[in-house]
Coordinates of C-alpha atoms and ligand atoms in Angstrom, one line a residue:
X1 CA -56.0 17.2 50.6
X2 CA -57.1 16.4 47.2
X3 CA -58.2 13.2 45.8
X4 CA -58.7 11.7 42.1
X5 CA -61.1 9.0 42.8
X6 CA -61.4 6.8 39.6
X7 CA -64.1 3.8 39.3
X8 CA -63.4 0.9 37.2
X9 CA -66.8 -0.8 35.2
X10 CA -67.6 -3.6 37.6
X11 CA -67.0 -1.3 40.9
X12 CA -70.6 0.5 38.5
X13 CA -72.0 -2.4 37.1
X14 CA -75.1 -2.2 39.1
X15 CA -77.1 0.3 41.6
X16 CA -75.6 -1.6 44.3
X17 CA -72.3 -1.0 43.3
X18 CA -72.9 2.5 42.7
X19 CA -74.0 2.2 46.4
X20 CA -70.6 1.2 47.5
X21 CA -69.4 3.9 45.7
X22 CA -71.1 6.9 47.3
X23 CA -70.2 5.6 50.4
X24 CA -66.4 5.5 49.6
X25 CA -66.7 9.1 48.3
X26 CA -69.0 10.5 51.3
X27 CA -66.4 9.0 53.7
X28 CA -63.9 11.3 52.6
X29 CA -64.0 14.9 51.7
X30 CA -60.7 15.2 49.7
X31 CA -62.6 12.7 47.2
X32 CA -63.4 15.8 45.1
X33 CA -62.4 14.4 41.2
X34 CA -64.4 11.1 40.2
X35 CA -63.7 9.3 36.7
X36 CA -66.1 6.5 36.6
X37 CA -66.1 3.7 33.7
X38 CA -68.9 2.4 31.6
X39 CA -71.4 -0.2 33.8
X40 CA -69.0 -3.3 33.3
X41 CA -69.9 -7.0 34.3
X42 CA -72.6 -8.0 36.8
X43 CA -71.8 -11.2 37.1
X44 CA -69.1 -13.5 35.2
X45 CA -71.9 -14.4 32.0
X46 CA -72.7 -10.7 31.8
X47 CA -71.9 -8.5 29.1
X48 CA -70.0 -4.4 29.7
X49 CA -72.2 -1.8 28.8
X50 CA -68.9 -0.8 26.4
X51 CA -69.2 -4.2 24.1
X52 CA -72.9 -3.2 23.9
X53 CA -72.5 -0.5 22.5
X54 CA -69.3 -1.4 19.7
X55 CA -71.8 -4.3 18.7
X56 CA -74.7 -2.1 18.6
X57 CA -73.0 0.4 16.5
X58 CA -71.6 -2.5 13.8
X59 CA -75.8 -3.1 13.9
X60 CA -76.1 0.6 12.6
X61 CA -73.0 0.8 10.8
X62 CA -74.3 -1.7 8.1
X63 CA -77.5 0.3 7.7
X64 CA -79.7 -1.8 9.6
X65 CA -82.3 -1.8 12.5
X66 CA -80.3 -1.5 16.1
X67 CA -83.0 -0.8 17.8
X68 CA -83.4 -3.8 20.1
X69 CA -79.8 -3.7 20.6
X70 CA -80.3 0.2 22.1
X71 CA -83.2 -0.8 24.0
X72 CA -81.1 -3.5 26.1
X73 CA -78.5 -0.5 26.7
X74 CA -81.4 2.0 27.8
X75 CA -82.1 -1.1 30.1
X76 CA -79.1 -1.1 31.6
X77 CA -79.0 2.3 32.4
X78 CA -82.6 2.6 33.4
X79 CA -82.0 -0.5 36.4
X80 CA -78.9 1.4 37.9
X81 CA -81.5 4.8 38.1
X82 CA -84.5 3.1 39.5
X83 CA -82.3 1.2 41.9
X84 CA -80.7 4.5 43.2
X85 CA -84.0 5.8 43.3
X86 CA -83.1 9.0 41.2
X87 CA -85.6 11.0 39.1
X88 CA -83.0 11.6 36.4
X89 CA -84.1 10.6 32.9
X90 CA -81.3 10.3 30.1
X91 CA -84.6 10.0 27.1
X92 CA -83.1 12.7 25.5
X93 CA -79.2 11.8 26.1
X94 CA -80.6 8.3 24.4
X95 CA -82.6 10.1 21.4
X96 CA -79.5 12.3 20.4
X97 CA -77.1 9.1 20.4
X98 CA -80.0 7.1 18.4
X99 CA -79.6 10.3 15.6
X100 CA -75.8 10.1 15.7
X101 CA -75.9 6.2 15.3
X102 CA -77.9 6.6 12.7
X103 CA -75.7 9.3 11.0
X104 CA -72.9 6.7 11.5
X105 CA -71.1 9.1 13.7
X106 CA -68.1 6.4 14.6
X107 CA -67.1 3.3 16.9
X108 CA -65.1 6.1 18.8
X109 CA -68.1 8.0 19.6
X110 CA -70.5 5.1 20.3
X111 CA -67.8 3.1 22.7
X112 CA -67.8 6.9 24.7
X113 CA -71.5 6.7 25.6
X114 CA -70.5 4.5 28.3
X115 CA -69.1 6.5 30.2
X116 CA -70.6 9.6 29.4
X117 CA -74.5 8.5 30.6
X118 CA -72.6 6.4 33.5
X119 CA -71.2 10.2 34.2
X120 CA -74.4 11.7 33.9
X121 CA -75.7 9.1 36.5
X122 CA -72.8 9.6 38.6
X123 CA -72.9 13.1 39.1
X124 CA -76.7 13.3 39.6
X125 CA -76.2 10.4 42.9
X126 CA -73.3 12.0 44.2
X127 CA -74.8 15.9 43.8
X128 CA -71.3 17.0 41.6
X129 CA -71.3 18.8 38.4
X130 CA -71.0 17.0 35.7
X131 CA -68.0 17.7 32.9
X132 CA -67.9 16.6 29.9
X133 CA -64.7 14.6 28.7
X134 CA -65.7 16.2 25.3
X135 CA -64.8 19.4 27.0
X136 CA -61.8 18.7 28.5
X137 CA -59.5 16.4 27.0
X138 CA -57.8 16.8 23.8
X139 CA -56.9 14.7 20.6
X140 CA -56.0 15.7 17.0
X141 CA -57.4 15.0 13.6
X142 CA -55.8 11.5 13.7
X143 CA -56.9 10.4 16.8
X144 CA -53.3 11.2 19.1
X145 CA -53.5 12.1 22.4
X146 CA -52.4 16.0 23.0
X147 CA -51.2 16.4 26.4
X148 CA -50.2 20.2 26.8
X149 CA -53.9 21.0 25.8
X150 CA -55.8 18.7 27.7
X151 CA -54.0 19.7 30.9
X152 CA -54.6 23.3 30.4
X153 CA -58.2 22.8 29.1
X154 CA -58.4 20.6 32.5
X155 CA -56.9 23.0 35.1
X156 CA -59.2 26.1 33.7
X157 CA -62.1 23.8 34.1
X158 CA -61.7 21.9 37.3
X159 CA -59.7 25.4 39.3
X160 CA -63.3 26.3 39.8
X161 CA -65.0 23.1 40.4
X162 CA -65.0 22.1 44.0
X163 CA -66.5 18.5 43.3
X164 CA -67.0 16.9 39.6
X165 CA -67.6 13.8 38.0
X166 CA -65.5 13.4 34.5
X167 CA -66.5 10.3 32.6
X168 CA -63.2 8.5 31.6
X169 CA -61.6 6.6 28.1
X170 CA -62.8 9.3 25.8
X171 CA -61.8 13.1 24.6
X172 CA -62.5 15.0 21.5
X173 CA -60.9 15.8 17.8
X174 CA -61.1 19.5 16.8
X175 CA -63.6 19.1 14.5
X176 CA -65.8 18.1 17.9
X177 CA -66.0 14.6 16.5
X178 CA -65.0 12.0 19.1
X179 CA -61.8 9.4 20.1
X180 CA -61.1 7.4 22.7
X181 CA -58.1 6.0 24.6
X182 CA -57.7 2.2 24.1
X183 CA -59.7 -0.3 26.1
X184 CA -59.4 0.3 29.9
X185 CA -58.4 4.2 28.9
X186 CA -60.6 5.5 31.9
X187 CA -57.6 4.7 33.6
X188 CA -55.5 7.2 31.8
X189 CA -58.3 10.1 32.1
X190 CA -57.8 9.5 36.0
X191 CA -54.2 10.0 35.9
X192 CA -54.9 13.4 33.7
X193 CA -57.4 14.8 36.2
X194 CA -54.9 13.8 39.0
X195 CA -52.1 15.6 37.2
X196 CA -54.3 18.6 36.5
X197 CA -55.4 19.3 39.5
X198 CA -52.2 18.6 41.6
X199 CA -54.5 15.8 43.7
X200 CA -52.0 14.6 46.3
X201 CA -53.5 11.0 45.5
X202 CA -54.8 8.9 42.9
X203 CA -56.9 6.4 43.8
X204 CA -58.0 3.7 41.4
X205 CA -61.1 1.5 42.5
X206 CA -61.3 -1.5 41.2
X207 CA -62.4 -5.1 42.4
X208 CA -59.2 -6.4 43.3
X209 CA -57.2 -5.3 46.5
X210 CA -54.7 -4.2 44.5
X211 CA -51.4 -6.3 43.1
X212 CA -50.7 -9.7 44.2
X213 CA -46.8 -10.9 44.3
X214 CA -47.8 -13.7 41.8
X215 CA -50.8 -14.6 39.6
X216 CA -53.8 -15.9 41.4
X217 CA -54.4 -18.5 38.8
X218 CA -50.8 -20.3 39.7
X219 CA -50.0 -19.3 43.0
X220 CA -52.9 -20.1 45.8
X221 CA -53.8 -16.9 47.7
X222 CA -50.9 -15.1 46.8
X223 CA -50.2 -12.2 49.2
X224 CA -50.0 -8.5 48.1
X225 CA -48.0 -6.2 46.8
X226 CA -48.3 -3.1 49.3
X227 CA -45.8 -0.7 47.8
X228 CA -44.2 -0.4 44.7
X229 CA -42.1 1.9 42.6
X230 CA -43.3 3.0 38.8
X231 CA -40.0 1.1 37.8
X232 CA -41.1 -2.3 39.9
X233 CA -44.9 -2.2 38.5
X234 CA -43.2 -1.6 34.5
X235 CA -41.2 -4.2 34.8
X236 CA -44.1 -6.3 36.1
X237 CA -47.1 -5.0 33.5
X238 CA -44.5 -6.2 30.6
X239 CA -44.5 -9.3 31.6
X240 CA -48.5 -9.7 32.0
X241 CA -49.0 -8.8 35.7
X242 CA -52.3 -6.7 34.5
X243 CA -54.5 -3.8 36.8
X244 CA -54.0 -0.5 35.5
X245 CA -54.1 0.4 31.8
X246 CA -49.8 1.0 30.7
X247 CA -50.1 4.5 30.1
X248 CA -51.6 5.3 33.2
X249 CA -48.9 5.7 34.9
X250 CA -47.3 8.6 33.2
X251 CA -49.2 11.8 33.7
X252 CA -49.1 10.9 37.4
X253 CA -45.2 10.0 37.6
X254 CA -43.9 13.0 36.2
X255 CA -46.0 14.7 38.7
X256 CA -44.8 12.4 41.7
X257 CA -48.1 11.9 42.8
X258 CA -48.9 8.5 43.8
X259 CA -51.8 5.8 42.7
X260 CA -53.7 3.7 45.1
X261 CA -55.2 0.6 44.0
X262 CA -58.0 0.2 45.9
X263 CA -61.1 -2.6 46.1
X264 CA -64.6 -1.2 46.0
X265 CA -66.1 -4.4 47.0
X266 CA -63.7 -5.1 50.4
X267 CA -62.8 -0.6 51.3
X268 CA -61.4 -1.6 54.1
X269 CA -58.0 -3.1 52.7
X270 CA -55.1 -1.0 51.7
X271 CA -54.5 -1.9 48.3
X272 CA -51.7 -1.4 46.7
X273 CA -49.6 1.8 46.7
X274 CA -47.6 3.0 43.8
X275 CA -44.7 5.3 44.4
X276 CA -41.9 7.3 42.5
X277 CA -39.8 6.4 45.5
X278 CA -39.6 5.1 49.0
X279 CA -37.6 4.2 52.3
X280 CA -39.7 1.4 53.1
X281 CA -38.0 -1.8 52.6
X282 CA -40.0 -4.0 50.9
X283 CA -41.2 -7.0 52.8
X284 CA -39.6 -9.4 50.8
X285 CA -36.4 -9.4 48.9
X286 CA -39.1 -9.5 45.8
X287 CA -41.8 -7.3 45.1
X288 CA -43.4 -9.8 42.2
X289 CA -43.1 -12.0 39.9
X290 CA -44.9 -12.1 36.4
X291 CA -44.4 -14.4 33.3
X292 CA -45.3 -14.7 29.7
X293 CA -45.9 -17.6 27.7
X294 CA -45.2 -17.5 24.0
X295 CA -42.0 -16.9 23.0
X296 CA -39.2 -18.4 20.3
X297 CA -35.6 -18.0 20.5
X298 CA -33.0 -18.0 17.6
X299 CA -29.5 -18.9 18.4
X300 CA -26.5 -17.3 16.1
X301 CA -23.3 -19.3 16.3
X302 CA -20.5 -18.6 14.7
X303 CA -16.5 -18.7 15.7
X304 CA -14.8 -16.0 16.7
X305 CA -18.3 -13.6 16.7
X306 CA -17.4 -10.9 19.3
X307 CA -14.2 -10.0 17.3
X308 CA -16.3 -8.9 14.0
X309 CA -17.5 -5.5 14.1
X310 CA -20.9 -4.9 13.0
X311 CA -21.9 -8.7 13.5
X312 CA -25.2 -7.7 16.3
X313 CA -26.4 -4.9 14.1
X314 CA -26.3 -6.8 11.1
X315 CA -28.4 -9.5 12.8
X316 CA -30.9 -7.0 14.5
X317 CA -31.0 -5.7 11.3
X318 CA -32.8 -8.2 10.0
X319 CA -35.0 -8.2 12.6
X320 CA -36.1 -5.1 12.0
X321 CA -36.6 -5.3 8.4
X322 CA -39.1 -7.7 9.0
X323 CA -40.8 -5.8 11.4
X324 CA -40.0 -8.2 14.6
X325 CA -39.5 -6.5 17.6
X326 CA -36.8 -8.4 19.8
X327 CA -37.6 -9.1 23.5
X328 CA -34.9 -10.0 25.2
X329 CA -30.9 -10.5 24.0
X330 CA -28.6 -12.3 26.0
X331 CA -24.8 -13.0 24.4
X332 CA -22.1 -15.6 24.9
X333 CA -18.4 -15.4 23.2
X334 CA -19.3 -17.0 19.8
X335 CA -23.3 -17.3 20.3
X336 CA -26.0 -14.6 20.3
X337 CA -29.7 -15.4 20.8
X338 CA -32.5 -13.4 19.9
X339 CA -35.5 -14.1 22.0
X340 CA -39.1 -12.9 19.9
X341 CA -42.6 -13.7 20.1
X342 CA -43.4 -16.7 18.7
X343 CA -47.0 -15.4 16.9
X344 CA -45.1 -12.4 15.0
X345 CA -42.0 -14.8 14.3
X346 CA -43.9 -17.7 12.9
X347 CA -44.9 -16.6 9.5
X348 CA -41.4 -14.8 9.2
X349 CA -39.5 -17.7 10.3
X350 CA -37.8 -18.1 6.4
X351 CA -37.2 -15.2 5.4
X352 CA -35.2 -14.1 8.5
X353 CA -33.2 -17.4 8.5
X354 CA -32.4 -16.6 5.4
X355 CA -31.3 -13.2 6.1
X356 CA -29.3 -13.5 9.0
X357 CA -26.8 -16.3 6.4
X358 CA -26.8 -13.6 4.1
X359 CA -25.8 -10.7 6.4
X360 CA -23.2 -12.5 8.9
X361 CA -23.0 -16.2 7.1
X362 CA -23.0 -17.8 10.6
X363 CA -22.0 -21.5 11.2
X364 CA -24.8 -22.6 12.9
X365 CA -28.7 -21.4 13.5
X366 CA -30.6 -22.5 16.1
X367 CA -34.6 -22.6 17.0
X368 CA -36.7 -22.9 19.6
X369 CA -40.2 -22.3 20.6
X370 CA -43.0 -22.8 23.7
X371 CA -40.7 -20.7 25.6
X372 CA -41.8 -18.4 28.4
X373 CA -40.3 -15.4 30.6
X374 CA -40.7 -14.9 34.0
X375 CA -39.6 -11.7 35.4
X376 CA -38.1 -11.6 39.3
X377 CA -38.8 -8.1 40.2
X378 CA -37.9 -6.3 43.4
X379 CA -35.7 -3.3 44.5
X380 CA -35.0 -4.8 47.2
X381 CA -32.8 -7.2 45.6
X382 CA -30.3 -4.5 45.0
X383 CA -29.2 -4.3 48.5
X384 CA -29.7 -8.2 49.7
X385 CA -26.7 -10.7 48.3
X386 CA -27.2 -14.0 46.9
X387 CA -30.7 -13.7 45.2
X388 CA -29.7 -15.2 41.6
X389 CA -28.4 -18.3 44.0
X390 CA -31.8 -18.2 45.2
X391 CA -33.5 -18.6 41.9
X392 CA -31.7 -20.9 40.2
X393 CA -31.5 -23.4 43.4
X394 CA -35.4 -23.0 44.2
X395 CA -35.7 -23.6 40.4
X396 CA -32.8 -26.8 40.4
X397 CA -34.8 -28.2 43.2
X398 CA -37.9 -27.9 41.4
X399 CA -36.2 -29.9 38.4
X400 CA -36.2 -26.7 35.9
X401 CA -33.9 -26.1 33.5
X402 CA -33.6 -22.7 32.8
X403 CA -32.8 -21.8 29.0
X404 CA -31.7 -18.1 29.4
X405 CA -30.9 -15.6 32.5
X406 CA -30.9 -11.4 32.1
X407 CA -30.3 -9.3 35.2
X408 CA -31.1 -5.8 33.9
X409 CA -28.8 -3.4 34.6
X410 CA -30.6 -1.5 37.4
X411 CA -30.5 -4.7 39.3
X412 CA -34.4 -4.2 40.2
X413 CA -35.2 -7.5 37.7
X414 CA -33.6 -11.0 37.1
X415 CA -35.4 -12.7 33.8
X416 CA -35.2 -16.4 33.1
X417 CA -36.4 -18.3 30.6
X418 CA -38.0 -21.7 31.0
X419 CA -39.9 -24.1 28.5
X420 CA -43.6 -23.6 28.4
X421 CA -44.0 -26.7 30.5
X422 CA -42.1 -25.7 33.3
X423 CA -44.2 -22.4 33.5
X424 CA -45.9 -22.3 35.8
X425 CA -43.9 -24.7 38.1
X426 CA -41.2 -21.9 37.9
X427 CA -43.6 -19.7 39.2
X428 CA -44.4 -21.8 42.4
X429 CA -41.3 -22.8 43.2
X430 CA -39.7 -18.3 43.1
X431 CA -43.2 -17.8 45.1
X432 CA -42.3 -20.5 47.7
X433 CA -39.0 -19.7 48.0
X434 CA -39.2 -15.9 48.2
X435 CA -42.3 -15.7 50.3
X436 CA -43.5 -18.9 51.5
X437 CA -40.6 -20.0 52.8
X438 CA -38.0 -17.0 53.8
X439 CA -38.7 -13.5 54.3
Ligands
LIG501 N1 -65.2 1.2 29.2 C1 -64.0 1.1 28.5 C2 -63.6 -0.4 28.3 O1 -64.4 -1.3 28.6 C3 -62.9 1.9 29.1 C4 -62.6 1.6 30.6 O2 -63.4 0.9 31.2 O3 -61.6 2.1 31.1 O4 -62.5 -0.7 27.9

């Protein structure tokens, strides 16, 4: 057995929580591969090692004096030592990054000392070798990700590594200079090593026990989400349901090897497993639900629409030309409407009105805003009968009007869209009616 064990910021924020980490590796010998984050927030007023050190380097950037901002970073790192106990010193890690601040060496380079001293500590508690990202993981000139490189760099280096420590969310350019994934890209480095090293798992500490079925901020205790497939948790992170960076998923799904949320503060629970596949029928006909707040819809009318050819693509068209990406489409027989997000609409408004009456002249344009979209994920729906009834009685009861309804066409979603007020009522009244109420 092979693990990837990667350590989100706050399961590192402190020597105590670095504590709780070597006991989660010790306990298990397959835990071989550790990607650990920059220290993140002790406590809810703290600040993550990672906004430190951007606002430390905008300090240098301009030329001016960040030393005092360095010394609260050395701080940081210094507690975490001293609290392990350890005899490491980082003075001359800390005296190189000084030089290369100075040199203005990039907000790339300076967000990656995070993890890289974190690393360093890491490796020195646990007794692995330490890698350098810098070493292993790839990106060109421009700052792109290149797979095929890093995975081979990666399997040469770790095939004859028993245990190491790989400091996540950063790789370098060919000219050695470095770039970084985008926030939360530790996440993705995890999902690399996993791949690399064919781990049969990949498990992702964090300080949640892993997905809930509905947001915790709208749903009291919600229960959670044991398993679910890469499709389920896409269709959920799209609408907002937020854990694992976006990308992290793919290195790992193409390799069918599966990720398990995990809670560094509570070890005990099983988190949340994430699969390519699975037998196991899900506990509830839904697996989640997740919403977003923010959206506008345009409504097209125009008699006898669906017998002009052309008459969508003209109107997507002009979507496009104005660089708005379009969200969701459902149709009727003479009405189309174009649901967007309200912030990238707004200033476009005009100017796409008056597009769409040039292109397709229709006979009547509507608007509407403070919409939201919840999504009603599960596979299990595919197999149980009457789950749209479901939704839209649970939402009748509940006095909702629902302004738009789109079952995608793998069955494993429903989408409805409700005004902003009726949010996160929606919300309560699919989670009661799923999971409070019927199994
Ligand atoms: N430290 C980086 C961040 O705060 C990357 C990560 O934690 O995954 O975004």
């Amino acid at each position: 057995m092979k693990k990837v064990v990667k350590f989100g910021g706050s399961s590192l924020a402190s020597a105590k929580q670095f504590e709780k980490v070597g006991d989660i590796i010790r306990a298990d010998k397959s835990r071989r591969y550790a990607i650990p984050s920059a220290p993140g927030k002790r406590n809810a007023k703290d600040t993550k090692v990672t906004d430190m050190l951007y606002s430390c380097y905008g300090v240098a950037a301009k030329g001016k004096n960040f030393g005092k901002q360095l010394d609260e970073i050395k701080a940081r790192y210094q507690e975490i030592i001293d609290g392990l106990g350890l005899t490491l010193s980082l003075a001359d890690d800390f005296s190189v990054i000084q030089d290369n601040f100075a040199k203005k060496a990039g907000r790339d380079y300076a967000a990656s000392r995070g993890e890289y001293l974190n690393g360093k500590i890491m490796a020195a508690y646990l007794g692995y070798e330490f890698v350098d990202a810098a070493d292993v993981i790839r990106f060109d000139e421009d700052g792109n990700f290149l797979s095929d490189e890093t995975d081979v760099l990666l399997r040469e280096k770790l095939g004859n590594l028993e245990c190491a420590v790989i400091p996540g969310f950063y790789g370098a350019k060919p000219d050695g200079g470095i770039a970084t994934f985008s926030r939360g890209g530790s996440d993705i480095t995890g999902s690399l090593v996993a791949k690399a090293v064919q781990a049969d798992m990949y498990e992702n500490w964090t300080d949640v026990s892993g997905f809930l079925i509905a947001d915790p901020r709208i749903v009291k205790n919600p229960k959670s989400i044991e398993t679910i497939t890469y499709r389920e948790l896409r269709e959920l992170s799209y609408m907002g349901a937020t854990v694992l960076h976006d990308e992290a998923i793919f290195p790992v799904r193409k390799a069918g090897i599966p990720i398990n949320i995990r809670n560094t503060n509570a070890p005990e629970d099983k988190g949340t497993l994430i699969v390519e596949g699975t037998c196991r029928q899900p506990k509830y006909t839904i697996t989640g639900i997740a919403g977003t707040d923010g959206f506008a819809s345009v409504t097209i009318e125009k008699a006898l629409m669906n017998s002009e050819v052309g008459f969508c693509r003209k109107v997507l068209e002009v979507f496009e030309e104005n660089d708005i990406s379009i969200e969701h489409m459902p149709s009727g027989i003479d009405t189309m409407t174009i649901f967007v997000h309200k912030d990238e609409f707004e200033e476009k408004e005009q100017k796409v009105l008056a597009g769409i009456h040039k292109v397709v002249d229709p006979d009547h344009i509507e608007l509407e805003s403070d919409l939201a979209l919840i999504a009603i994920v599960g596979r299990g729906m595919r197999a149980t009968r009457g789950t749209a009834g479901r939704i839209f009685s649970a939402l009748a009861h509940a006095n909702i009007n629902v302004k738009m309804i789109d079952q995608g066409s793998s069955e494993l979603n429903i989408i409805v869209g409700v005004r902003h007020d009726d949010f996160k009522n929606a919300i309560k009244a699919l989670y009661d009616i799923f999971v409070e109420t019927q199994l």
